mmCIF file of C-alpha atoms in Angstrom:
data_model
loop_
_atom_site.group_PDB
_atom_site.id
_atom_site.type_symbol
_atom_site.label_atom_id
_atom_site.label_comp_id
_atom_site.label_asym_id
_atom_site.label_seq_id
_atom_site.Cartn_x
_atom_site.Cartn_y
_atom_site.Cartn_z
ATOM 1 C CA GLY A 30 12.972 -9.647 -18.418
ATOM 2 C CA ALA A 31 11.049 -8.851 -15.277
ATOM 3 C CA GLY A 32 7.925 -10.710 -16.323
ATOM 4 C CA VAL A 33 6.524 -13.014 -18.964
ATOM 5 C CA SER A 34 6.349 -11.187 -22.263
ATOM 6 C CA GLN A 35 3.969 -12.119 -25.082
ATOM 7 C CA THR A 36 3.779 -10.826 -28.621
ATOM 8 C CA PRO A 37 1.729 -9.771 -30.400
ATOM 9 C CA SER A 38 -0.700 -8.426 -27.830
ATOM 10 C CA ASN A 39 -3.437 -8.436 -30.455
ATOM 11 C CA LYS A 40 -3.740 -10.310 -33.718
ATOM 12 C CA VAL A 41 -6.554 -10.290 -36.246
ATOM 13 C CA THR A 42 -6.309 -12.910 -38.962
ATOM 14 C CA GLU A 43 -8.504 -14.352 -41.649
ATOM 15 C CA LYS A 44 -9.978 -17.804 -41.441
ATOM 16 C CA GLY A 45 -7.583 -20.360 -42.911
ATOM 17 C CA LYS A 46 -4.418 -18.366 -42.262
ATOM 18 C CA TYR A 47 -1.393 -19.446 -40.211
ATOM 19 C CA VAL A 48 -0.580 -17.676 -36.945
ATOM 20 C CA GLU A 49 2.423 -17.643 -34.616
ATOM 21 C CA LEU A 50 2.306 -16.350 -31.052
ATOM 22 C CA ARG A 51 5.512 -15.759 -29.142
ATOM 23 C CA CYS A 52 6.299 -16.067 -25.446
ATOM 24 C CA ASP A 53 9.403 -14.873 -23.642
ATOM 25 C CA PRO A 54 9.409 -16.378 -20.121
ATOM 26 C CA ILE A 55 10.946 -14.979 -16.967
ATOM 27 C CA SER A 56 14.705 -15.331 -17.187
ATOM 28 C CA GLY A 57 15.912 -18.622 -15.752
ATOM 29 C CA HIS A 58 12.498 -20.262 -15.647
ATOM 30 C CA THR A 59 12.699 -23.805 -16.962
ATOM 31 C CA ALA A 60 8.970 -24.521 -17.055
ATOM 32 C CA LEU A 61 6.740 -22.861 -19.628
ATOM 33 C CA TYR A 62 2.995 -23.195 -20.150
ATOM 34 C CA TRP A 63 0.436 -22.193 -22.738
ATOM 35 C CA TYR A 64 -3.203 -21.677 -21.794
ATOM 36 C CA ARG A 65 -6.226 -20.541 -23.797
ATOM 37 C CA GLN A 66 -9.062 -18.470 -22.422
ATOM 38 C CA SER A 67 -12.412 -17.963 -24.094
ATOM 39 C CA LEU A 68 -14.811 -15.207 -23.088
ATOM 40 C CA GLY A 69 -16.363 -15.811 -19.671
ATOM 41 C CA GLN A 70 -14.289 -18.913 -18.963
ATOM 42 C CA GLY A 71 -11.227 -19.625 -16.866
ATOM 43 C CA PRO A 72 -7.925 -20.345 -18.609
ATOM 44 C CA GLU A 73 -7.612 -23.861 -20.079
ATOM 45 C CA PHE A 74 -4.311 -25.720 -20.175
ATOM 46 C CA LEU A 75 -2.808 -26.407 -23.596
ATOM 47 C CA ILE A 76 0.811 -27.531 -23.226
ATOM 48 C CA TYR A 77 3.688 -27.645 -20.743
ATOM 49 C CA PHE A 78 7.414 -27.518 -21.474
ATOM 50 C CA GLN A 79 10.152 -28.489 -19.084
ATOM 51 C CA GLY A 80 13.272 -27.211 -20.793
ATOM 52 C CA THR A 81 13.107 -27.815 -24.527
ATOM 53 C CA GLY A 82 10.719 -30.728 -24.489
ATOM 54 C CA ALA A 83 6.942 -30.764 -24.362
ATOM 55 C CA ALA A 84 6.303 -32.800 -21.206
ATOM 56 C CA ASP A 85 2.516 -32.598 -21.539
ATOM 57 C CA ASP A 86 0.640 -31.545 -24.676
ATOM 58 C CA SER A 87 -2.649 -33.138 -23.667
ATOM 59 C CA GLY A 88 -4.532 -29.839 -23.815
ATOM 60 C CA LEU A 89 -3.851 -29.073 -27.475
ATOM 61 C CA PRO A 90 -7.306 -29.271 -29.104
ATOM 62 C CA ASN A 91 -6.212 -30.807 -32.418
ATOM 63 C CA ASP A 92 -3.272 -31.197 -34.780
ATOM 64 C CA ARG A 93 -3.632 -27.647 -36.111
ATOM 65 C CA PHE A 94 -2.007 -26.487 -32.869
ATOM 66 C CA PHE A 95 1.698 -26.935 -32.259
ATOM 67 C CA ALA A 96 4.243 -25.337 -29.929
ATOM 68 C CA VAL A 97 8.020 -25.310 -29.818
ATOM 69 C CA ARG A 98 10.718 -24.186 -27.417
ATOM 70 C CA PRO A 99 13.940 -25.018 -29.268
ATOM 71 C CA GLU A 100 16.467 -23.482 -26.874
ATOM 72 C CA GLY A 101 14.577 -23.872 -23.626
ATOM 73 C CA SER A 102 13.675 -20.208 -23.370
ATOM 74 C CA VAL A 103 11.408 -18.500 -25.912
ATOM 75 C CA SER A 104 8.400 -20.503 -27.074
ATOM 76 C CA THR A 105 6.172 -20.148 -30.118
ATOM 77 C CA LEU A 106 2.594 -21.381 -30.360
ATOM 78 C CA LYS A 107 1.669 -22.121 -33.958
ATOM 79 C CA ILE A 108 -1.859 -22.427 -35.271
ATOM 80 C CA GLN A 109 -2.464 -23.669 -38.795
ATOM 81 C CA ARG A 110 -5.605 -23.165 -40.894
ATOM 82 C CA THR A 111 -7.173 -20.944 -38.266
ATOM 83 C CA GLU A 112 -10.905 -21.196 -37.601
ATOM 84 C CA ARG A 113 -13.276 -18.673 -36.056
ATOM 85 C CA GLY A 114 -13.517 -20.909 -32.995
ATOM 86 C CA ASP A 115 -9.807 -20.350 -32.347
ATOM 87 C CA SER A 116 -10.570 -16.759 -31.344
ATOM 88 C CA ALA A 117 -9.477 -16.426 -27.720
ATOM 89 C CA VAL A 118 -6.793 -15.038 -25.463
ATOM 90 C CA TYR A 119 -3.676 -17.192 -25.523
ATOM 91 C CA LEU A 120 -1.807 -16.964 -22.232
ATOM 92 C CA CYS A 121 1.777 -17.947 -21.614
ATOM 93 C CA ALA A 122 3.180 -18.615 -18.152
ATOM 94 C CA SER A 123 6.460 -19.747 -16.643
ATOM 95 C CA SER A 124 7.826 -21.069 -13.399
ATOM 96 C CA GLY A 125 11.150 -22.047 -11.901
ATOM 97 C CA GLY A 126 10.214 -25.717 -12.135
ATOM 98 C CA PRO A 127 7.471 -28.246 -11.346
ATOM 99 C CA GLY A 128 5.596 -27.193 -8.224
ATOM 100 C CA ASN A 129 6.997 -23.655 -8.243
ATOM 101 C CA THR A 130 4.754 -20.605 -8.441
ATOM 102 C CA ILE A 131 3.513 -19.943 -11.967
ATOM 103 C CA TYR A 132 3.548 -16.414 -13.379
ATOM 104 C CA PHE A 133 1.465 -15.365 -16.366
ATOM 105 C CA GLY A 134 1.936 -12.917 -19.189
ATOM 106 C CA GLU A 135 -0.726 -10.487 -20.364
ATOM 107 C CA GLY A 136 -1.833 -12.711 -23.208
ATOM 108 C CA SER A 137 -2.175 -12.514 -26.957
ATOM 109 C CA TRP A 138 -5.703 -11.720 -28.115
ATOM 110 C CA LEU A 139 -6.398 -13.659 -31.305
ATOM 111 C CA THR A 140 -9.406 -12.848 -33.450
ATOM 112 C CA VAL A 141 -10.155 -14.971 -36.506
ATOM 113 C CA VAL A 142 -12.522 -13.296 -38.963
ATOM 114 C CA ASP B 28 -5.907 -32.192 -8.038
ATOM 115 C CA ALA B 29 -8.905 -31.625 -5.779
ATOM 116 C CA LYS B 30 -11.773 -29.556 -7.136
ATOM 117 C CA THR B 31 -12.772 -26.236 -5.614
ATOM 118 C CA THR B 32 -16.121 -24.503 -5.182
ATOM 119 C CA GLN B 33 -16.433 -20.722 -5.143
ATOM 120 C CA PRO B 34 -19.423 -18.379 -5.245
ATOM 121 C CA PRO B 35 -19.850 -16.923 -8.729
ATOM 122 C CA SER B 36 -19.933 -13.327 -7.518
ATOM 123 C CA MET B 37 -19.520 -11.093 -4.483
ATOM 124 C CA ASP B 38 -19.720 -7.395 -3.714
ATOM 125 C CA CYS B 39 -17.648 -5.368 -1.296
ATOM 126 C CA ALA B 40 -17.594 -1.709 -0.295
ATOM 127 C CA GLU B 41 -14.412 0.219 -0.953
ATOM 128 C CA GLY B 42 -12.204 0.378 2.129
ATOM 129 C CA ARG B 43 -13.797 -2.652 3.737
ATOM 130 C CA ALA B 44 -12.310 -6.119 3.995
ATOM 131 C CA ALA B 45 -13.201 -8.541 1.206
ATOM 132 C CA ASN B 46 -13.483 -12.152 2.347
ATOM 133 C CA LEU B 47 -13.576 -14.646 -0.502
ATOM 134 C CA PRO B 48 -14.470 -18.235 0.433
ATOM 135 C CA CYS B 49 -13.372 -21.450 -1.235
ATOM 136 C CA ASN B 50 -14.365 -25.035 -0.517
ATOM 137 C CA HIS B 51 -11.951 -27.872 -1.286
ATOM 138 C CA SER B 52 -13.316 -30.771 0.735
ATOM 139 C CA THR B 53 -11.358 -33.460 -1.153
ATOM 140 C CA ILE B 54 -7.958 -31.829 -0.757
ATOM 141 C CA SER B 55 -5.057 -34.222 -0.108
ATOM 142 C CA GLY B 56 -2.298 -33.786 2.432
ATOM 143 C CA ASN B 57 0.329 -32.680 -0.075
ATOM 144 C CA GLU B 58 -1.876 -30.283 -2.025
ATOM 145 C CA TYR B 59 -1.510 -26.525 -1.780
ATOM 146 C CA VAL B 60 -4.215 -23.870 -2.043
ATOM 147 C CA TYR B 61 -3.341 -21.174 -4.576
ATOM 148 C CA TRP B 62 -5.139 -17.915 -5.269
ATOM 149 C CA TYR B 63 -4.875 -15.947 -8.481
ATOM 150 C CA ARG B 64 -6.878 -13.014 -9.732
ATOM 151 C CA GLN B 65 -7.596 -11.702 -13.182
ATOM 152 C CA ILE B 66 -8.404 -8.086 -13.766
ATOM 153 C CA HIS B 67 -10.331 -7.454 -16.964
ATOM 154 C CA SER B 68 -8.203 -7.839 -20.097
ATOM 155 C CA GLN B 69 -5.091 -8.860 -18.150
ATOM 156 C CA GLY B 70 -3.357 -12.146 -17.476
ATOM 157 C CA PRO B 71 -3.904 -14.008 -14.181
ATOM 158 C CA GLN B 72 -1.925 -12.523 -11.299
ATOM 159 C CA TYR B 73 -0.514 -14.691 -8.513
ATOM 160 C CA ILE B 74 -1.717 -13.588 -5.067
ATOM 161 C CA ILE B 75 -0.770 -16.133 -2.415
ATOM 162 C CA HIS B 76 -0.607 -19.817 -1.626
ATOM 163 C CA GLY B 77 -0.493 -22.034 1.447
ATOM 164 C CA LEU B 78 -0.438 -25.625 2.662
ATOM 165 C CA LYS B 79 -1.966 -25.623 6.136
ATOM 166 C CA ASN B 80 -0.743 -22.556 7.991
ATOM 167 C CA ASN B 81 -2.251 -19.145 7.511
ATOM 168 C CA GLU B 82 -0.231 -16.962 5.177
ATOM 169 C CA THR B 83 0.046 -13.200 4.698
ATOM 170 C CA ASN B 84 1.838 -11.068 2.155
ATOM 171 C CA GLU B 85 1.609 -7.525 0.898
ATOM 172 C CA MET B 86 -1.474 -8.316 -1.169
ATOM 173 C CA ALA B 87 -3.656 -10.511 1.013
ATOM 174 C CA SER B 88 -4.057 -13.037 3.798
ATOM 175 C CA LEU B 89 -4.976 -16.687 3.370
ATOM 176 C CA ILE B 90 -6.824 -18.456 6.147
ATOM 177 C CA ILE B 91 -7.014 -22.258 5.856
ATOM 178 C CA THR B 92 -9.293 -24.185 8.209
ATOM 179 C CA GLU B 93 -7.724 -26.790 10.465
ATOM 180 C CA ASP B 94 -9.272 -29.660 8.488
ATOM 181 C CA ARG B 95 -8.060 -27.951 5.272
ATOM 182 C CA LYS B 96 -11.436 -28.419 3.619
ATOM 183 C CA SER B 97 -11.959 -24.723 3.061
ATOM 184 C CA SER B 98 -10.092 -21.457 2.943
ATOM 185 C CA THR B 99 -10.712 -17.722 2.821
ATOM 186 C CA LEU B 100 -8.780 -15.086 0.945
ATOM 187 C CA ILE B 101 -8.862 -11.755 2.735
ATOM 188 C CA LEU B 102 -8.162 -8.405 1.091
ATOM 189 C CA PRO B 103 -7.969 -6.198 4.187
ATOM 190 C CA HIS B 104 -8.881 -2.847 2.624
ATOM 191 C CA ALA B 105 -10.459 -3.388 -0.780
ATOM 192 C CA THR B 106 -10.020 -0.713 -3.444
ATOM 193 C CA LEU B 107 -11.754 -0.250 -6.781
ATOM 194 C CA ARG B 108 -8.640 -1.714 -8.430
ATOM 195 C CA ASP B 109 -9.315 -5.018 -6.640
ATOM 196 C CA THR B 110 -12.374 -5.622 -8.824
ATOM 197 C CA ALA B 111 -11.464 -8.862 -10.611
ATOM 198 C CA VAL B 112 -12.193 -12.569 -10.957
ATOM 199 C CA TYR B 113 -10.528 -14.469 -8.121
ATOM 200 C CA TYR B 114 -9.553 -18.095 -8.670
ATOM 201 C CA CYS B 115 -8.969 -20.601 -5.878
ATOM 202 C CA ILE B 116 -6.939 -23.562 -7.144
ATOM 203 C CA VAL B 117 -5.732 -26.712 -5.431
ATOM 204 C CA ARG B 118 -2.426 -27.984 -6.752
ATOM 205 C CA GLY B 119 -0.294 -30.971 -5.786
ATOM 206 C CA GLY B 120 3.133 -30.216 -4.362
ATOM 207 C CA SER B 121 4.989 -31.462 -7.406
ATOM 208 C CA ASN B 122 2.227 -30.885 -9.912
ATOM 209 C CA TYR B 123 3.334 -28.773 -12.784
ATOM 210 C CA LYS B 124 0.070 -27.164 -13.824
ATOM 211 C CA LEU B 125 -2.882 -25.168 -12.548
ATOM 212 C CA THR B 126 -6.463 -26.118 -13.338
ATOM 213 C CA PHE B 127 -8.769 -23.105 -13.290
ATOM 214 C CA GLY B 128 -12.478 -23.107 -12.486
ATOM 215 C CA LYS B 129 -14.786 -20.154 -13.086
ATOM 216 C CA GLY B 130 -13.724 -18.221 -9.993
ATOM 217 C CA THR B 131 -15.512 -15.477 -8.077
ATOM 218 C CA LEU B 132 -16.162 -12.094 -9.638
ATOM 219 C CA LEU B 133 -15.473 -9.590 -6.869
ATOM 220 C CA THR B 134 -16.919 -6.158 -7.476
ATOM 221 C CA VAL B 135 -15.668 -3.390 -5.198
ATOM 222 C CA ASN B 136 -18.180 -0.564 -5.038
ATOM 223 C CA PRO B 137 -17.427 3.079 -4.183
#
């Protein structure tokens, strides 16, 4: 597609439930990123994929968070046993490779009630 | 990557030039200056980036001082739609990620 696409755009879930957020990067982009943004803060890095592998997952806050990119294109961010503190905008971004310009999607707004 | 310092907020009159400053005094020779903006409820939007020469595109101009310790993003004719948080980010040439600060909230007033 023309830009980074994220679904759903909004998700409300109950505390303790499992959530999946999907990202479709710009066609041909090998690098994919997930960021999280809380209200009033700048985006915070979660994980970086180069191709299918997670090259840097140092930003994942704990083991409830996991992301995959099995075919080197679409990625899914998975959150288990959601907590109210997980409420945030989850941003996906992609680039043509390390050092290339990074382009962001519109985000998935997650609310845990 | 080097840290950046930006004012938390600025105001600009519609139709006038908006000049957004950024300090990056510890920038290294191979680090680029990137600017992104984030309009309310949207994802960050890439604006421009540069190494040491001034850069211009259809959105803005980037002026980098000769010592590279600071830069200015210029929106030549600000409109109400330019109201957003503007992030100045220093990124190594081969670095794969961006590290965001709090940015500058630019408010364009009618």
